[in-house]
């Protein structure tokens, strides 16, 4: 992986060393304080270009157009919440997506399966161990956003989300988030409504291509603003779990990818 990742800057291949421990400690601190951390220049520039080149034809010819109108919870109703509550307002999400089974041995697949990468993520997240998914579709997804497309406000199902930006949009495509907007014990519907109706200002960050981003997506509301211009925003999403063998149901695969297998 030394030709793929800048291991001089990010020594993922040296677990247990002082340099590795210092890197993990810094990432943990930033994750706790800011709700996310970024590792810019994680992927080497020449490999970044290769990663985009090998995925672009698949996105152009074999991707699934995922388009849906949804609320921040991706649920039709919330028990105890009136349907007219502003926290349940809806908006549009649209992108093109390809799945792990379409990518062969692409750079992003090799990175996803590299054990020192998994070990590093587990250490940063304070988990005893993480496992790659058993799901041949969902384990790694690559999303492309063209002009006018956006990933709208939502909470993730998993505690942490790991992404790698491969190509930035010409304009737009900023990542916005509101850290710890809710908790496992307090849904904080009033604050969610404040965010969605503009009374609460989210944090914003513009990532550079090649940046690894990890954030606490379960209780942090987040979105990617609409892309503008003629260059797509392309991002890889890696899914890990604390137990082995995790896979989506057929219904979930059809909803996300338009197919069950």
mmCIF file of C-alpha atoms in Angstrom:
data_model
loop_
_atom_site.group_PDB
_atom_site.id
_atom_site.type_symbol
_atom_site.label_atom_id
_atom_site.label_comp_id
_atom_site.label_asym_id
_atom_site.label_seq_id
_atom_site.Cartn_x
_atom_site.Cartn_y
_atom_site.Cartn_z
ATOM 1 C CA UNK A 1 0.000 0.000 0.000
ATOM 2 C CA UNK A 2 3.018 2.340 0.157
ATOM 3 C CA UNK A 3 2.440 3.303 -3.470
ATOM 4 C CA UNK A 4 -1.255 3.987 -2.787
ATOM 5 C CA UNK A 5 -1.308 5.752 0.595
ATOM 6 C CA UNK A 6 1.118 8.402 1.851
ATOM 7 C CA UNK A 7 2.438 6.137 4.601
ATOM 8 C CA UNK A 8 5.217 8.579 5.464
ATOM 9 C CA UNK A 9 2.564 11.075 6.543
ATOM 10 C CA UNK A 10 0.044 8.513 7.777
ATOM 11 C CA UNK A 11 1.906 5.408 9.080
ATOM 12 C CA UNK A 12 -1.015 2.977 9.076
ATOM 13 C CA UNK A 13 1.442 0.154 8.425
ATOM 14 C CA UNK A 14 3.173 0.660 11.794
ATOM 15 C CA UNK A 15 0.572 -0.246 14.460
ATOM 16 C CA UNK A 16 1.821 0.037 18.021
ATOM 17 C CA UNK A 17 4.647 2.444 17.212
ATOM 18 C CA UNK A 18 4.885 5.931 18.696
ATOM 19 C CA UNK A 19 4.064 7.532 15.328
ATOM 20 C CA UNK A 20 0.986 5.330 14.831
ATOM 21 C CA UNK A 21 -0.236 5.931 18.375
ATOM 22 C CA UNK A 22 0.211 9.701 18.034
ATOM 23 C CA UNK A 23 -1.777 9.677 14.781
ATOM 24 C CA UNK A 24 -4.603 7.671 16.359
ATOM 25 C CA UNK A 25 -4.651 9.933 19.422
ATOM 26 C CA UNK A 26 -4.885 13.095 17.304
ATOM 27 C CA UNK A 27 -7.697 11.620 15.189
ATOM 28 C CA UNK A 28 -9.618 10.562 18.308
ATOM 29 C CA UNK A 29 -9.328 14.056 19.775
ATOM 30 C CA UNK A 30 -10.554 15.739 16.608
ATOM 31 C CA UNK A 31 -13.394 13.259 16.266
ATOM 32 C CA UNK A 32 -14.531 13.977 19.825
ATOM 33 C CA UNK A 33 -14.139 17.755 19.575
ATOM 34 C CA UNK A 34 -15.353 18.366 16.026
ATOM 35 C CA UNK A 35 -17.472 15.305 15.204
ATOM 36 C CA UNK A 36 -15.177 14.439 12.302
ATOM 37 C CA UNK A 37 -11.596 14.425 11.141
ATOM 38 C CA UNK A 38 -9.969 14.688 7.721
ATOM 39 C CA UNK A 39 -6.711 13.223 6.471
ATOM 40 C CA UNK A 40 -5.865 15.336 3.383
ATOM 41 C CA UNK A 41 -3.544 13.804 0.816
ATOM 42 C CA UNK A 42 -4.287 10.327 2.155
ATOM 43 C CA UNK A 43 -4.285 8.877 -1.361
ATOM 44 C CA UNK A 44 -1.256 9.661 -3.492
ATOM 45 C CA UNK A 45 -1.959 11.937 -6.469
ATOM 46 C CA UNK A 46 -1.058 9.439 -9.213
ATOM 47 C CA UNK A 47 -3.145 6.720 -7.566
ATOM 48 C CA UNK A 48 -6.017 9.159 -7.134
ATOM 49 C CA UNK A 49 -6.051 9.770 -10.887
ATOM 50 C CA UNK A 50 -5.982 5.998 -11.519
ATOM 51 C CA UNK A 51 -8.837 5.418 -9.053
ATOM 52 C CA UNK A 52 -11.034 7.929 -10.863
ATOM 53 C CA UNK A 53 -10.110 6.640 -14.324
ATOM 54 C CA UNK A 54 -11.003 3.039 -13.480
ATOM 55 C CA UNK A 55 -14.371 4.002 -11.942
ATOM 56 C CA UNK A 56 -15.550 6.684 -14.372
ATOM 57 C CA UNK A 57 -16.548 4.263 -17.205
ATOM 58 C CA UNK A 58 -18.545 2.114 -14.754
ATOM 59 C CA UNK A 59 -20.345 5.172 -13.424
ATOM 60 C CA UNK A 60 -21.122 6.272 -16.975
ATOM 61 C CA UNK A 61 -22.496 2.954 -18.232
ATOM 62 C CA UNK A 62 -23.524 0.714 -15.327
ATOM 63 C CA UNK A 63 -24.517 2.916 -12.395
ATOM 64 C CA UNK A 64 -27.913 3.035 -10.723
ATOM 65 C CA UNK A 65 -29.645 6.400 -10.542
ATOM 66 C CA UNK A 66 -30.741 6.689 -6.934
ATOM 67 C CA UNK A 67 -33.378 9.397 -6.619
ATOM 68 C CA UNK A 68 -35.815 9.746 -3.774
ATOM 69 C CA UNK A 69 -37.786 12.282 -1.771
ATOM 70 C CA UNK A 70 -37.248 11.758 1.945
ATOM 71 C CA UNK A 71 -37.121 13.356 5.363
ATOM 72 C CA UNK A 72 -34.028 13.491 7.546
ATOM 73 C CA UNK A 73 -34.887 10.087 9.051
ATOM 74 C CA UNK A 74 -35.607 8.226 5.794
ATOM 75 C CA UNK A 75 -38.856 7.111 7.442
ATOM 76 C CA UNK A 76 -42.438 7.843 6.430
ATOM 77 C CA UNK A 77 -43.485 8.587 10.002
ATOM 78 C CA UNK A 78 -42.052 8.955 13.497
ATOM 79 C CA UNK A 79 -44.046 7.689 16.458
ATOM 80 C CA UNK A 80 -45.262 10.611 18.574
ATOM 81 C CA UNK A 81 -44.440 13.214 15.921
ATOM 82 C CA UNK A 82 -47.212 14.851 13.911
ATOM 83 C CA UNK A 83 -46.838 14.525 10.149
ATOM 84 C CA UNK A 84 -46.829 18.329 9.827
ATOM 85 C CA UNK A 85 -43.897 18.794 12.227
ATOM 86 C CA UNK A 86 -41.079 20.756 10.494
ATOM 87 C CA UNK A 87 -38.582 18.041 11.466
ATOM 88 C CA UNK A 88 -40.412 15.791 8.986
ATOM 89 C CA UNK A 89 -40.245 18.103 5.969
ATOM 90 C CA UNK A 90 -38.987 16.380 2.842
ATOM 91 C CA UNK A 91 -36.363 17.131 0.215
ATOM 92 C CA UNK A 92 -34.751 15.473 -2.790
ATOM 93 C CA UNK A 93 -31.615 13.336 -2.928
ATOM 94 C CA UNK A 94 -30.178 12.247 -6.264
ATOM 95 C CA UNK A 95 -26.944 10.576 -7.328
ATOM 96 C CA UNK A 96 -25.540 7.723 -9.353
ATOM 97 C CA UNK A 97 -24.090 4.767 -7.456
ATOM 98 C CA UNK A 98 -22.009 1.690 -8.235
ATOM 99 C CA UNK A 99 -21.463 -1.261 -5.908
ATOM 100 C CA UNK A 100 -18.455 -3.285 -4.818
ATOM 101 C CA UNK A 101 -19.313 -6.201 -7.118
ATOM 102 C CA UNK A 102 -18.891 -3.896 -10.136
ATOM 103 C CA UNK A 103 -15.388 -2.685 -9.267
ATOM 104 C CA UNK A 104 -13.192 -5.787 -9.521
ATOM 105 C CA UNK A 105 -9.853 -5.094 -7.796
ATOM 106 C CA UNK A 106 -10.153 -1.316 -8.030
ATOM 107 C CA UNK A 107 -7.991 0.838 -5.770
ATOM 108 C CA UNK A 108 -10.893 1.535 -3.424
ATOM 109 C CA UNK A 109 -11.589 -2.187 -2.983
ATOM 110 C CA UNK A 110 -7.955 -2.937 -2.182
ATOM 111 C CA UNK A 111 -7.904 -0.139 0.383
ATOM 112 C CA UNK A 112 -11.181 -1.279 1.952
ATOM 113 C CA UNK A 113 -9.864 -4.812 2.499
ATOM 114 C CA UNK A 114 -6.381 -3.816 3.707
ATOM 115 C CA UNK A 115 -6.244 -4.987 7.335
ATOM 116 C CA UNK A 116 -4.005 -2.170 8.673
ATOM 117 C CA UNK A 117 -6.637 0.291 7.406
ATOM 118 C CA UNK A 118 -9.379 -1.597 9.267
ATOM 119 C CA UNK A 119 -7.201 -1.781 12.394
ATOM 120 C CA UNK A 120 -6.556 1.969 12.275
ATOM 121 C CA UNK A 121 -10.263 2.782 11.931
ATOM 122 C CA UNK A 122 -11.159 0.512 14.854
ATOM 123 C CA UNK A 123 -8.532 2.181 17.047
ATOM 124 C CA UNK A 124 -9.750 5.687 16.178
ATOM 125 C CA UNK A 125 -13.360 4.731 16.831
ATOM 126 C CA UNK A 126 -12.494 3.012 20.110
ATOM 127 C CA UNK A 127 -13.742 -0.364 18.912
ATOM 128 C CA UNK A 128 -12.093 -3.690 19.849
ATOM 129 C CA UNK A 129 -12.381 -4.791 16.234
ATOM 130 C CA UNK A 130 -14.086 -3.907 12.962
ATOM 131 C CA UNK A 131 -15.052 -6.241 10.111
ATOM 132 C CA UNK A 132 -15.615 -5.737 6.424
ATOM 133 C CA UNK A 133 -19.166 -6.409 5.270
ATOM 134 C CA UNK A 134 -20.276 -9.739 3.869
ATOM 135 C CA UNK A 135 -22.580 -7.866 1.498
ATOM 136 C CA UNK A 136 -21.145 -7.994 -2.060
ATOM 137 C CA UNK A 137 -23.006 -4.809 -3.028
ATOM 138 C CA UNK A 138 -22.975 -2.579 0.055
ATOM 139 C CA UNK A 139 -19.437 -3.089 1.379
ATOM 140 C CA UNK A 140 -18.061 -0.321 -0.846
ATOM 141 C CA UNK A 141 -20.168 2.142 -2.804
ATOM 142 C CA UNK A 142 -19.004 4.928 -5.098
ATOM 143 C CA UNK A 143 -21.405 7.827 -5.598
ATOM 144 C CA UNK A 144 -21.303 10.405 -8.366
ATOM 145 C CA UNK A 145 -23.133 13.750 -8.207
ATOM 146 C CA UNK A 146 -23.660 15.720 -11.418
ATOM 147 C CA UNK A 147 -24.930 19.275 -11.819
ATOM 148 C CA UNK A 148 -28.060 19.834 -9.713
ATOM 149 C CA UNK A 149 -27.687 16.600 -7.742
ATOM 150 C CA UNK A 150 -27.251 16.565 -3.964
ATOM 151 C CA UNK A 151 -27.210 14.324 -0.917
ATOM 152 C CA UNK A 152 -29.778 15.945 1.328
ATOM 153 C CA UNK A 153 -30.125 16.127 5.118
ATOM 154 C CA UNK A 154 -30.055 12.778 6.905
ATOM 155 C CA UNK A 155 -28.702 10.771 9.819
ATOM 156 C CA UNK A 156 -26.733 7.584 9.131
ATOM 157 C CA UNK A 157 -27.679 4.196 10.521
ATOM 158 C CA UNK A 158 -24.115 3.434 11.615
ATOM 159 C CA UNK A 159 -22.265 5.242 14.401
ATOM 160 C CA UNK A 160 -19.348 6.225 12.184
ATOM 161 C CA UNK A 161 -19.057 6.900 8.451
ATOM 162 C CA UNK A 162 -15.844 6.554 6.420
ATOM 163 C CA UNK A 163 -15.488 8.245 3.030
ATOM 164 C CA UNK A 164 -12.751 9.011 0.528
ATOM 165 C CA UNK A 165 -13.261 11.937 -1.856
ATOM 166 C CA UNK A 166 -11.997 10.984 -5.308
ATOM 167 C CA UNK A 167 -13.070 14.018 -7.336
ATOM 168 C CA UNK A 168 -14.445 17.398 -6.260
ATOM 169 C CA UNK A 169 -17.194 19.235 -8.114
ATOM 170 C CA UNK A 170 -16.365 22.365 -10.100
ATOM 171 C CA UNK A 171 -18.684 24.261 -7.756
ATOM 172 C CA UNK A 172 -20.932 23.282 -4.868
ATOM 173 C CA UNK A 173 -20.763 19.853 -3.311
ATOM 174 C CA UNK A 174 -19.824 21.207 0.129
ATOM 175 C CA UNK A 175 -20.175 18.933 3.147
ATOM 176 C CA UNK A 176 -22.371 20.489 5.848
ATOM 177 C CA UNK A 177 -23.034 19.013 9.276
ATOM 178 C CA UNK A 178 -24.437 19.698 12.725
ATOM 179 C CA UNK A 179 -22.478 17.715 15.308
ATOM 180 C CA UNK A 180 -24.428 15.666 17.867
ATOM 181 C CA UNK A 181 -27.730 17.253 16.902
ATOM 182 C CA UNK A 182 -29.476 14.372 18.640
ATOM 183 C CA UNK A 183 -28.446 11.596 21.023
ATOM 184 C CA UNK A 184 -29.451 7.987 21.550
ATOM 185 C CA UNK A 185 -31.777 9.122 24.349
ATOM 186 C CA UNK A 186 -32.946 12.523 23.041
ATOM 187 C CA UNK A 187 -34.201 12.916 19.449
ATOM 188 C CA UNK A 188 -34.156 16.718 19.904
ATOM 189 C CA UNK A 189 -36.868 17.316 17.314
ATOM 190 C CA UNK A 190 -36.983 21.056 17.973
ATOM 191 C CA UNK A 191 -33.281 21.471 17.130
ATOM 192 C CA UNK A 192 -33.729 19.341 14.005
ATOM 193 C CA UNK A 193 -36.553 21.670 12.958
ATOM 194 C CA UNK A 194 -34.349 24.701 13.656
ATOM 195 C CA UNK A 195 -31.645 23.300 11.388
ATOM 196 C CA UNK A 196 -34.000 22.449 8.543
ATOM 197 C CA UNK A 197 -35.758 25.815 8.700
ATOM 198 C CA UNK A 198 -32.542 27.838 8.785
ATOM 199 C CA UNK A 199 -32.559 29.004 12.407
ATOM 200 C CA UNK A 200 -29.477 26.898 13.123
ATOM 201 C CA UNK A 201 -26.310 27.276 11.057
ATOM 202 C CA UNK A 202 -24.413 24.083 10.220
ATOM 203 C CA UNK A 203 -20.673 23.720 9.952
ATOM 204 C CA UNK A 204 -19.320 23.539 6.409
ATOM 205 C CA UNK A 205 -16.179 21.973 4.984
ATOM 206 C CA UNK A 206 -14.891 21.687 1.436
ATOM 207 C CA UNK A 207 -12.733 18.578 1.041
ATOM 208 C CA UNK A 208 -9.870 18.213 -1.412
ATOM 209 C CA UNK A 209 -9.670 15.081 -3.594
ATOM 210 C CA UNK A 210 -7.686 12.318 -1.929
ATOM 211 C CA UNK A 211 -8.967 13.241 1.551
ATOM 212 C CA UNK A 212 -10.089 10.509 3.939
ATOM 213 C CA UNK A 213 -13.010 11.702 6.066
ATOM 214 C CA UNK A 214 -14.448 10.004 9.138
ATOM 215 C CA UNK A 215 -17.391 11.414 11.048
ATOM 216 C CA UNK A 216 -19.995 10.416 13.600
ATOM 217 C CA UNK A 217 -22.915 10.060 11.217
ATOM 218 C CA UNK A 218 -25.530 8.417 13.427
ATOM 219 C CA UNK A 219 -26.375 11.484 15.510
ATOM 220 C CA UNK A 220 -24.779 14.172 13.359
ATOM 221 C CA UNK A 221 -27.128 15.602 10.737
ATOM 222 C CA UNK A 222 -25.284 16.073 7.458
ATOM 223 C CA UNK A 223 -25.701 16.724 3.768
ATOM 224 C CA UNK A 224 -23.769 17.502 0.584
ATOM 225 C CA UNK A 225 -25.006 20.658 -1.116
ATOM 226 C CA UNK A 226 -26.059 20.652 -4.767
ATOM 227 C CA UNK A 227 -23.284 20.271 -7.312
ATOM 228 C CA UNK A 228 -22.873 23.005 -9.919
ATOM 229 C CA UNK A 229 -20.826 22.991 -13.095
ATOM 230 C CA UNK A 230 -19.675 20.241 -15.438
ATOM 231 C CA UNK A 231 -17.388 18.226 -13.140
ATOM 232 C CA UNK A 232 -18.969 15.498 -11.025
ATOM 233 C CA UNK A 233 -18.331 14.992 -7.342
ATOM 234 C CA UNK A 234 -17.176 11.354 -6.894
ATOM 235 C CA UNK A 235 -16.823 9.794 -3.461
ATOM 236 C CA UNK A 236 -16.232 6.283 -2.091
ATOM 237 C CA UNK A 237 -18.080 5.127 1.025
ATOM 238 C CA UNK A 238 -16.647 2.253 3.104
ATOM 239 C CA UNK A 239 -18.894 0.212 5.425
ATOM 240 C CA UNK A 240 -17.528 -1.675 8.439
ATOM 241 C CA UNK A 241 -19.300 -3.300 11.373
ATOM 242 C CA UNK A 242 -18.414 -4.517 14.852
ATOM 243 C CA UNK A 243 -19.492 -8.058 14.030
ATOM 244 C CA UNK A 244 -18.680 -10.252 11.024
ATOM 245 C CA UNK A 245 -21.150 -11.358 8.392
ATOM 246 C CA UNK A 246 -23.304 -8.221 8.145
ATOM 247 C CA UNK A 247 -25.353 -7.886 4.951
ATOM 248 C CA UNK A 248 -28.312 -5.820 3.811
ATOM 249 C CA UNK A 249 -31.690 -7.384 3.139
ATOM 250 C CA UNK A 250 -32.929 -7.797 -0.438
ATOM 251 C CA UNK A 251 -35.405 -4.973 0.143
ATOM 252 C CA UNK A 252 -32.628 -2.643 1.315
ATOM 253 C CA UNK A 253 -30.447 -3.494 -1.689
ATOM 254 C CA UNK A 254 -33.311 -2.851 -4.083
ATOM 255 C CA UNK A 255 -34.032 0.486 -2.412
ATOM 256 C CA UNK A 256 -30.423 1.664 -2.584
ATOM 257 C CA UNK A 257 -29.154 -0.025 -5.739
ATOM 258 C CA UNK A 258 -32.175 -1.099 -7.788
ATOM 259 C CA UNK A 259 -31.297 -4.795 -7.504
ATOM 260 C CA UNK A 260 -31.055 -7.515 -4.892
ATOM 261 C CA UNK A 261 -27.962 -9.224 -6.276
#
